[in-house]
Structures are given as structure tokens and as C-alpha cells.
């Protein structure tokens, strides 16, 4: 289906501007092949059970991913027996989850950001997003750091003073909460799907492939909203998804203290390194508006369910593993893991900071001492017929590789997993998954950029030939 576009000005050759320069395929795929369709259907059916498998393996098999498979193969157990031993949905967990989501919704919608007025360097309050394929620029209320601070202040006040609930409440209801998260994930994805047909926020930014399964999974609407400020992408990715990340780890830490009488240095490392990542996300939430999730992905099951279930359950496997297998690392090994994680964070943050400064100053800045930095001038056309210009940075980290921020992210991911030692494969799922995700994102992003910028993108890749690892890939 072609993009909705305005009628272009007629040139002397009888062609419109759009016919002379056709609108690029900006965003996700337009056509769905048989492999993509089969993958989509498989994920929709089995992804919840992939998450269940890892959590169940810890609950019933001390985090061994091979033992349940071997027992099923040998006939020692059955799927129904494994299922029967797992905690089921409970109304108690449903109440906990409803209070959690409701509290985050209240903070997101009803508590405008004020901390940007007091914290130097922090960008909060109302900010502009990137231009959509249809040419729109949405406004966002950036208050994620404030929501995170309030939430954790309440958590710590409860743990030390009020004792309304146990600090281990998340771990103690982990599997029942998973079923609640699945319900919300599918409800959100289904609502966004129906909304795109009946009352889309911006019809010009909708994409229909003609395949109902692909539309449901990858999304139809670009930036679905309810009212002026409730943005599905920003809310579900950051709250309740990422705000929960550090709370989940704190609950794991509390459980380890309850079970063993102490907290291991590996658990502290996981909490510190992942906490740094989460804080970085919220400190730079305004920058997040410029990332692929907001700028190019449509909102469907992939983001809706993924933010509700996949992110909080599989991104926190290291802490869950350490509850069942407390690991006390040697001092040299712990220092090496910390150094790897901090180095990865430095590369990740510095690379993104260079791009952010370059964009905000429109290139009138110094990168690694070079002023002005080197860049490639590009142009592209949005669906409304407008021609826009952009600059692709080729100085600093962006001259070393086209996605060196992903390289730093992967270094941090490896550090989270290495903090768990080498006893089991389960905690290493995260770095394997992130490698697949980010390599795929590299390819997908570059395909989109090639379609968007055309020959200008070829000039850019000639100037910066490597994607992730200089000299290798």
C-alpha cells in the first residue's frame, strides 16, 4: 500500500514532484514474505511460553535450561506435570499489578515534570519528538526520571519505615504477575490494532500490509495516542517496563538477603550496572525520542507485549538466577566485570552524546577536538511531499563504526551475564538475545536509511565502512 501523500507541484516535464523523486520506504517493511509471516505467527503463539520456560526453569529446575528438556525427552515428566507445578494466575497478583500500572499511569499523566527546573543539565518537561513519515512532530511530556525517583522513594520508605508490603513482593508473586503482564500486553496490542482501523491518531502515519498477523504484531499506527498526552510508545516502554527493572532487581536482592542472610557481590554488581543503565535511560529520555523505537517503529504487539512481558522478565534473568545460585566472585574477577560494564557504558553514552550534541547544535560543535566535525549532508522526502535535510556524523565514535553505541551496549550486556559466573547458560540468554537484536537492528536500520537517503547513504557507508566492530563487521 502506498503512503498517503499530498499532490505535488507539476513540473515542465508533466511529472509531479513525487513522481520525479518518489517517496522513500520510510519505516517498517511494506511487503510480507512467507518467512516473515511464519515467524510472526510463531512468535505470537509461542513467545509467552519462551518467557515462561526461563522463569519455570528457575522455579522448578534451579535455573537449568537443559534439565526440563532432558526429562521431557526421556519421559520422566510431561508438559502437563510441569504446568501443574507452576503457580497460576491469582487475584492477589492481579491487584498488585493493577496498583503498579495504575500508579505509573498516575505519575505519567498527572505529575508534570518539575525536576528539570532544579537539576542542571537534565532535559525534561514538554519536548518535541522527531518528524514522522507523514511530516508531523509530536510533543511529549518527559517526566520519566521524576517517575523513577518517586517510585523508588516510595519503595525505600516502605522497606525502612511503613512496611505496607514485603520488599520481596515481586519475587514472591513472580509467575502469577507474569500472567497479569501477559494479559495487559495482549490487551494493549489488541486495542492499538482496533484503534488503527476505527480512530487512528494520524491516518497518514498508518501502514497496512494486507496481512492481519503482521499488522497486529508490528503495528499499524506510528504514534498511537489517547488524548493529547498519553503516548503508547513512551508510556509502555518506560513505565511500567523500565521503571520496574530496578525494582525487580531490588526485590531479588531482598530475597537473597532473606534466604541466605547476606547479599553477594555478584548481586550488587548486577544491581549497580543495570541500575546505571536504567538511570541513563531516564536522564536521557528526551534523547530517546530520537531513537528507532519512537522514530521508526509502529506500535503493535512487538512493542506492547514486549514492553509488558519480555523486557521485565527476560532482561532481569541475572538477578533471578542469583537468588537460586548465589555467586560470590573473587575480587579480581568482580573488578574485571565492573570495568567491562563501565567501559561499555562509557562507549554507549559517549557515542550517543556525540550524536545528540551534533544534532542540537546543527553541527556547530567540536567532536574529539575537531570543529566543525565531519559529516555527510543528506536530503529526504516525507509523505507530505516536503523535502528535508539531515546531517550524518562521521567524526568521533561515529567515524569508527556506524553503530558503536550498540557495541558499548553489548559490552554492558556481557558484563551483566559474566557477573553470574559460568555455572549455567540461563543468565547468558540476555547477551545472546541482545546480540541478535542489535545486529538485526543494524541491518534493518541501514535498509531504512538506504531507502530514505538513497545515494547519500552510499556516500556515508563509504566514509564509515564498519557497522559494529572496526575491521571485522
Short mmCIF file of N, CA and C in Angstrom, two decimals, residues 240-356:
data_model
loop_
_atom_site.label_atom_id
_atom_site.label_comp_id
_atom_site.label_asym_id
_atom_site.label_seq_id
_atom_site.Cartn_x
_atom_site.Cartn_y
_atom_site.Cartn_z
N UNK A 240 5.14 0.91 32.52
CA UNK A 240 5.75 0.23 33.67
C UNK A 240 6.96 -0.64 33.37
N UNK A 241 7.49 -0.62 32.14
CA UNK A 241 8.58 -1.52 31.80
C UNK A 241 9.90 -1.24 32.48
N UNK A 242 10.54 -0.10 32.14
CA UNK A 242 11.90 0.13 32.62
C UNK A 242 11.92 0.60 34.07
N UNK A 243 10.91 1.33 34.53
CA UNK A 243 10.86 1.69 35.94
C UNK A 243 10.88 0.42 36.80
N UNK A 244 10.19 -0.62 36.32
CA UNK A 244 10.12 -1.87 37.08
C UNK A 244 11.45 -2.59 37.14
N UNK A 245 12.33 -2.37 36.17
CA UNK A 245 13.57 -3.13 36.07
C UNK A 245 14.38 -3.07 37.37
N UNK A 246 14.63 -1.86 37.87
CA UNK A 246 15.43 -1.73 39.08
C UNK A 246 14.67 -2.20 40.32
N UNK A 247 13.34 -2.05 40.33
CA UNK A 247 12.56 -2.56 41.47
C UNK A 247 12.63 -4.09 41.52
N UNK A 248 12.57 -4.72 40.36
CA UNK A 248 12.66 -6.18 40.30
C UNK A 248 14.00 -6.64 40.87
N UNK A 249 15.08 -5.96 40.46
CA UNK A 249 16.40 -6.32 40.98
C UNK A 249 16.51 -6.10 42.48
N UNK A 250 15.89 -5.04 42.98
CA UNK A 250 15.89 -4.80 44.43
C UNK A 250 15.12 -5.89 45.17
N UNK A 251 14.04 -6.37 44.56
CA UNK A 251 13.29 -7.45 45.17
C UNK A 251 14.12 -8.74 45.20
N UNK A 252 14.88 -8.99 44.13
CA UNK A 252 15.78 -10.15 44.11
C UNK A 252 16.84 -10.02 45.21
N UNK A 253 17.38 -8.82 45.37
CA UNK A 253 18.39 -8.60 46.39
C UNK A 253 17.81 -8.86 47.78
N UNK A 254 16.59 -8.37 48.00
CA UNK A 254 15.94 -8.59 49.31
C UNK A 254 15.70 -10.07 49.55
N UNK A 255 15.34 -10.80 48.50
CA UNK A 255 15.10 -12.24 48.64
C UNK A 255 16.40 -12.97 48.96
N UNK A 256 17.49 -12.57 48.32
CA UNK A 256 18.77 -13.21 48.61
C UNK A 256 19.16 -12.98 50.07
N UNK A 257 18.93 -11.76 50.56
CA UNK A 257 19.21 -11.46 51.97
C UNK A 257 18.34 -12.30 52.89
N UNK A 258 17.06 -12.46 52.53
CA UNK A 258 16.13 -13.24 53.35
C UNK A 258 16.53 -14.71 53.39
N UNK A 259 16.96 -15.27 52.26
CA UNK A 259 17.26 -16.70 52.18
C UNK A 259 18.61 -17.06 52.78
N UNK A 260 19.61 -16.22 52.55
CA UNK A 260 20.98 -16.61 52.90
C UNK A 260 21.61 -15.74 53.99
N UNK A 261 20.94 -14.66 54.36
CA UNK A 261 21.47 -13.80 55.40
C UNK A 261 22.51 -12.80 54.94
N UNK A 262 22.78 -12.77 53.64
CA UNK A 262 23.73 -11.80 53.09
C UNK A 262 23.43 -11.59 51.60
N UNK A 263 24.01 -10.55 51.04
CA UNK A 263 23.87 -10.25 49.61
C UNK A 263 25.24 -10.41 48.97
N UNK A 264 25.33 -11.17 47.90
CA UNK A 264 26.61 -11.44 47.24
C UNK A 264 27.08 -10.24 46.43
N UNK A 265 28.39 -10.19 46.18
CA UNK A 265 28.92 -9.09 45.37
C UNK A 265 28.44 -9.18 43.93
N UNK A 266 28.10 -10.39 43.47
CA UNK A 266 27.56 -10.53 42.11
C UNK A 266 26.18 -9.88 42.01
N UNK A 267 25.35 -10.04 43.03
CA UNK A 267 24.04 -9.40 43.04
C UNK A 267 24.18 -7.87 43.08
N UNK A 268 25.14 -7.40 43.86
CA UNK A 268 25.38 -5.95 43.93
C UNK A 268 25.84 -5.44 42.57
N UNK A 269 26.74 -6.18 41.90
CA UNK A 269 27.20 -5.78 40.57
C UNK A 269 26.05 -5.67 39.58
N UNK A 270 25.18 -6.67 39.56
CA UNK A 270 24.04 -6.66 38.64
C UNK A 270 23.14 -5.46 38.93
N UNK A 271 22.87 -5.21 40.21
CA UNK A 271 22.03 -4.06 40.57
C UNK A 271 22.68 -2.75 40.17
N UNK A 272 23.98 -2.61 40.40
CA UNK A 272 24.67 -1.35 40.09
C UNK A 272 24.74 -1.12 38.58
N UNK A 273 25.18 -2.12 37.82
CA UNK A 273 25.35 -1.95 36.38
C UNK A 273 24.02 -1.75 35.65
N UNK A 274 23.02 -2.55 36.01
CA UNK A 274 21.72 -2.38 35.36
C UNK A 274 21.02 -1.12 35.86
N UNK A 275 21.24 -0.77 37.13
CA UNK A 275 20.69 0.48 37.64
C UNK A 275 21.26 1.68 36.92
N UNK A 276 22.57 1.65 36.62
CA UNK A 276 23.21 2.73 35.86
C UNK A 276 22.58 2.85 34.48
N UNK A 277 22.32 1.71 33.85
CA UNK A 277 21.70 1.71 32.51
C UNK A 277 20.30 2.33 32.57
N UNK A 278 19.51 1.94 33.59
CA UNK A 278 18.15 2.46 33.72
C UNK A 278 18.16 3.96 34.00
N UNK A 279 19.02 4.40 34.90
CA UNK A 279 19.12 5.82 35.20
C UNK A 279 19.55 6.61 33.97
N UNK A 280 20.47 6.05 33.21
CA UNK A 280 20.89 6.71 31.97
C UNK A 280 19.71 6.89 31.02
N UNK A 281 18.88 5.85 30.93
CA UNK A 281 17.71 5.94 30.05
C UNK A 281 16.81 7.10 30.45
N UNK A 282 16.52 7.22 31.73
CA UNK A 282 15.60 8.27 32.16
C UNK A 282 16.26 9.65 32.16
N UNK A 283 17.54 9.72 32.46
CA UNK A 283 18.22 11.01 32.37
C UNK A 283 18.21 11.52 30.93
N UNK A 284 18.28 10.61 29.98
CA UNK A 284 18.31 10.97 28.56
C UNK A 284 17.01 10.61 27.85
N UNK A 285 15.89 10.66 28.58
CA UNK A 285 14.62 10.27 27.97
C UNK A 285 14.27 11.17 26.79
N UNK A 286 14.63 12.45 26.84
CA UNK A 286 14.38 13.34 25.71
C UNK A 286 15.15 12.86 24.48
N UNK A 287 16.36 12.34 24.72
CA UNK A 287 17.15 11.78 23.62
C UNK A 287 16.47 10.53 23.05
N UNK A 288 15.80 9.76 23.92
CA UNK A 288 15.12 8.54 23.46
C UNK A 288 14.10 8.84 22.37
N UNK A 289 13.56 10.05 22.37
CA UNK A 289 12.59 10.43 21.34
C UNK A 289 13.20 10.40 19.95
N UNK A 290 14.53 10.36 19.86
CA UNK A 290 15.21 10.35 18.56
C UNK A 290 15.65 8.95 18.15
N UNK A 291 15.32 7.93 18.94
CA UNK A 291 15.78 6.58 18.64
C UNK A 291 14.82 5.85 17.72
N UNK A 292 15.24 4.67 17.30
CA UNK A 292 14.48 3.90 16.31
C UNK A 292 13.09 3.51 16.82
N UNK A 293 12.97 3.24 18.15
CA UNK A 293 11.67 2.85 18.70
C UNK A 293 10.61 3.92 18.44
N UNK A 294 10.95 5.17 18.73
CA UNK A 294 10.00 6.26 18.57
C UNK A 294 9.95 6.74 17.13
N UNK A 295 11.11 6.82 16.49
CA UNK A 295 11.19 7.47 15.17
C UNK A 295 10.73 6.58 14.02
N UNK A 296 10.81 5.26 14.18
CA UNK A 296 10.59 4.41 13.01
C UNK A 296 9.68 3.20 13.23
N UNK A 297 9.61 2.68 14.47
CA UNK A 297 8.77 1.51 14.71
C UNK A 297 7.31 1.92 14.89
N UNK A 298 6.42 1.09 14.37
CA UNK A 298 4.99 1.28 14.64
C UNK A 298 4.64 0.53 15.93
N UNK A 299 3.52 0.89 16.53
CA UNK A 299 3.17 0.30 17.82
C UNK A 299 2.18 -0.84 17.63
N UNK A 300 2.66 -2.05 17.91
CA UNK A 300 1.81 -3.23 17.86
C UNK A 300 2.19 -4.18 18.98
N UNK A 301 1.96 -5.46 18.75
CA UNK A 301 2.27 -6.47 19.76
C UNK A 301 3.75 -6.48 20.08
N UNK A 302 4.59 -6.27 19.07
CA UNK A 302 6.04 -6.31 19.25
C UNK A 302 6.49 -5.35 20.35
N UNK A 303 5.96 -4.14 20.38
CA UNK A 303 6.31 -3.18 21.42
C UNK A 303 5.39 -3.30 22.63
N UNK A 304 4.08 -3.47 22.41
CA UNK A 304 3.13 -3.51 23.52
C UNK A 304 3.36 -4.69 24.45
N UNK A 305 3.31 -5.90 23.90
CA UNK A 305 3.55 -7.09 24.72
C UNK A 305 5.00 -7.16 25.14
N UNK A 306 5.91 -6.81 24.23
CA UNK A 306 7.33 -6.87 24.56
C UNK A 306 7.69 -6.01 25.76
N UNK A 307 7.11 -4.80 25.82
CA UNK A 307 7.40 -3.90 26.94
C UNK A 307 6.78 -4.39 28.25
N UNK A 308 5.64 -5.05 28.16
CA UNK A 308 4.96 -5.53 29.37
C UNK A 308 5.54 -6.84 29.90
N UNK A 309 6.01 -7.70 29.02
CA UNK A 309 6.41 -9.06 29.44
C UNK A 309 7.89 -9.34 29.16
N UNK A 310 8.27 -9.24 27.90
CA UNK A 310 9.63 -9.64 27.50
C UNK A 310 10.69 -8.83 28.25
N UNK A 311 10.54 -7.53 28.28
CA UNK A 311 11.55 -6.68 28.91
C UNK A 311 11.69 -6.95 30.41
N UNK A 312 10.62 -6.83 31.21
CA UNK A 312 10.81 -7.02 32.66
C UNK A 312 11.16 -8.44 33.07
N UNK A 313 10.77 -9.44 32.27
CA UNK A 313 11.01 -10.82 32.68
C UNK A 313 12.34 -11.39 32.17
N UNK A 314 12.74 -11.06 30.95
CA UNK A 314 13.96 -11.65 30.43
C UNK A 314 15.17 -10.75 30.59
N UNK A 315 14.96 -9.45 30.75
CA UNK A 315 16.10 -8.56 30.99
C UNK A 315 16.60 -8.65 32.43
N UNK A 316 15.85 -9.30 33.29
CA UNK A 316 16.23 -9.40 34.70
C UNK A 316 16.60 -10.82 35.11
N UNK A 317 16.93 -11.66 34.15
CA UNK A 317 17.24 -13.06 34.46
C UNK A 317 18.47 -13.22 35.34
N UNK A 318 19.42 -12.27 35.24
CA UNK A 318 20.63 -12.41 36.04
C UNK A 318 20.31 -12.35 37.54
N UNK A 319 19.50 -11.38 37.95
CA UNK A 319 19.12 -11.28 39.36
C UNK A 319 18.32 -12.49 39.82
N UNK A 320 17.41 -12.98 38.97
CA UNK A 320 16.62 -14.16 39.31
C UNK A 320 17.53 -15.36 39.51
N UNK A 321 18.49 -15.52 38.61
CA UNK A 321 19.45 -16.63 38.72
C UNK A 321 20.22 -16.57 40.04
N UNK A 322 20.63 -15.35 40.43
CA UNK A 322 21.45 -15.20 41.63
C UNK A 322 20.67 -15.44 42.92
N UNK A 323 19.33 -15.38 42.85
CA UNK A 323 18.53 -15.79 44.02
C UNK A 323 18.67 -17.29 44.23
N UNK A 324 18.63 -18.05 43.15
CA UNK A 324 18.71 -19.51 43.24
C UNK A 324 20.16 -20.00 43.35
N UNK A 325 21.09 -19.24 42.77
CA UNK A 325 22.51 -19.63 42.78
C UNK A 325 23.35 -18.43 43.21
N UNK A 326 23.42 -18.14 44.50
CA UNK A 326 24.24 -17.00 44.95
C UNK A 326 25.71 -17.22 44.62
N UNK A 327 26.29 -16.26 43.91
CA UNK A 327 27.68 -16.38 43.47
C UNK A 327 28.50 -15.28 44.12
N UNK A 328 29.54 -15.67 44.88
CA UNK A 328 30.47 -14.70 45.46
C UNK A 328 31.72 -14.68 44.59
N UNK A 329 31.93 -13.60 43.87
CA UNK A 329 33.03 -13.51 42.92
C UNK A 329 34.32 -13.14 43.63
N UNK A 330 35.45 -13.61 43.08
CA UNK A 330 36.74 -13.15 43.58
C UNK A 330 36.89 -11.66 43.28
N UNK A 331 37.70 -10.99 44.07
CA UNK A 331 37.86 -9.54 43.88
C UNK A 331 38.39 -9.19 42.50
N UNK A 332 39.43 -9.88 41.97
CA UNK A 332 39.89 -9.54 40.62
C UNK A 332 38.82 -9.74 39.55
N UNK A 333 38.07 -10.85 39.68
CA UNK A 333 37.02 -11.12 38.68
C UNK A 333 35.91 -10.07 38.77
N UNK A 334 35.50 -9.72 39.98
CA UNK A 334 34.46 -8.71 40.14
C UNK A 334 34.92 -7.37 39.59
N UNK A 335 36.18 -7.02 39.81
CA UNK A 335 36.70 -5.75 39.27
C UNK A 335 36.74 -5.78 37.75
N UNK A 336 37.07 -6.95 37.18
CA UNK A 336 37.10 -7.07 35.71
C UNK A 336 35.70 -6.91 35.13
N UNK A 337 34.71 -7.52 35.77
CA UNK A 337 33.32 -7.38 35.32
C UNK A 337 32.86 -5.93 35.42
N UNK A 338 33.19 -5.29 36.54
CA UNK A 338 32.82 -3.88 36.72
C UNK A 338 33.48 -3.01 35.66
N UNK A 339 34.76 -3.27 35.37
CA UNK A 339 35.48 -2.48 34.36
C UNK A 339 34.86 -2.67 32.98
N UNK A 340 34.50 -3.92 32.65
CA UNK A 340 33.85 -4.19 31.36
C UNK A 340 32.52 -3.45 31.26
N UNK A 341 31.73 -3.52 32.33
CA UNK A 341 30.44 -2.85 32.30
C UNK A 341 30.57 -1.34 32.20
N UNK A 342 31.51 -0.76 32.95
CA UNK A 342 31.69 0.70 32.91
C UNK A 342 32.27 1.15 31.57
N UNK A 343 33.18 0.34 31.00
CA UNK A 343 33.72 0.68 29.68
C UNK A 343 32.63 0.64 28.62
N UNK A 344 31.79 -0.39 28.69
CA UNK A 344 30.67 -0.48 27.75
C UNK A 344 29.73 0.70 27.90
N UNK A 345 29.46 1.07 29.16
CA UNK A 345 28.58 2.22 29.39
C UNK A 345 29.21 3.51 28.85
N UNK A 346 30.52 3.67 29.05
CA UNK A 346 31.20 4.87 28.56
C UNK A 346 31.08 4.99 27.05
N UNK A 347 31.33 3.88 26.35
CA UNK A 347 31.23 3.92 24.88
C UNK A 347 29.79 4.17 24.45
N UNK A 348 28.84 3.49 25.09
CA UNK A 348 27.42 3.65 24.77
C UNK A 348 26.98 5.10 24.98
N UNK A 349 27.31 5.66 26.16
CA UNK A 349 26.86 7.01 26.48
C UNK A 349 27.60 8.07 25.67
N UNK A 350 28.91 7.93 25.52
CA UNK A 350 29.68 8.92 24.79
C UNK A 350 29.29 8.97 23.32
N UNK A 351 29.04 7.80 22.74
CA UNK A 351 28.63 7.75 21.33
C UNK A 351 27.29 8.45 21.14
N UNK A 352 26.34 8.13 21.99
CA UNK A 352 25.03 8.77 21.89
C UNK A 352 25.11 10.27 22.20
N UNK A 353 25.97 10.65 23.15
CA UNK A 353 26.12 12.07 23.49
C UNK A 353 26.69 12.85 22.32
N UNK A 354 27.64 12.26 21.61
CA UNK A 354 28.19 12.96 20.45
C UNK A 354 27.12 13.23 19.41
N UNK A 355 26.29 12.24 19.14
CA UNK A 355 25.22 12.46 18.16
C UNK A 355 24.23 13.50 18.65
N UNK A 356 23.89 13.45 19.95
CA UNK A 356 22.92 14.39 20.50
C UNK A 356 23.44 15.83 20.41
#
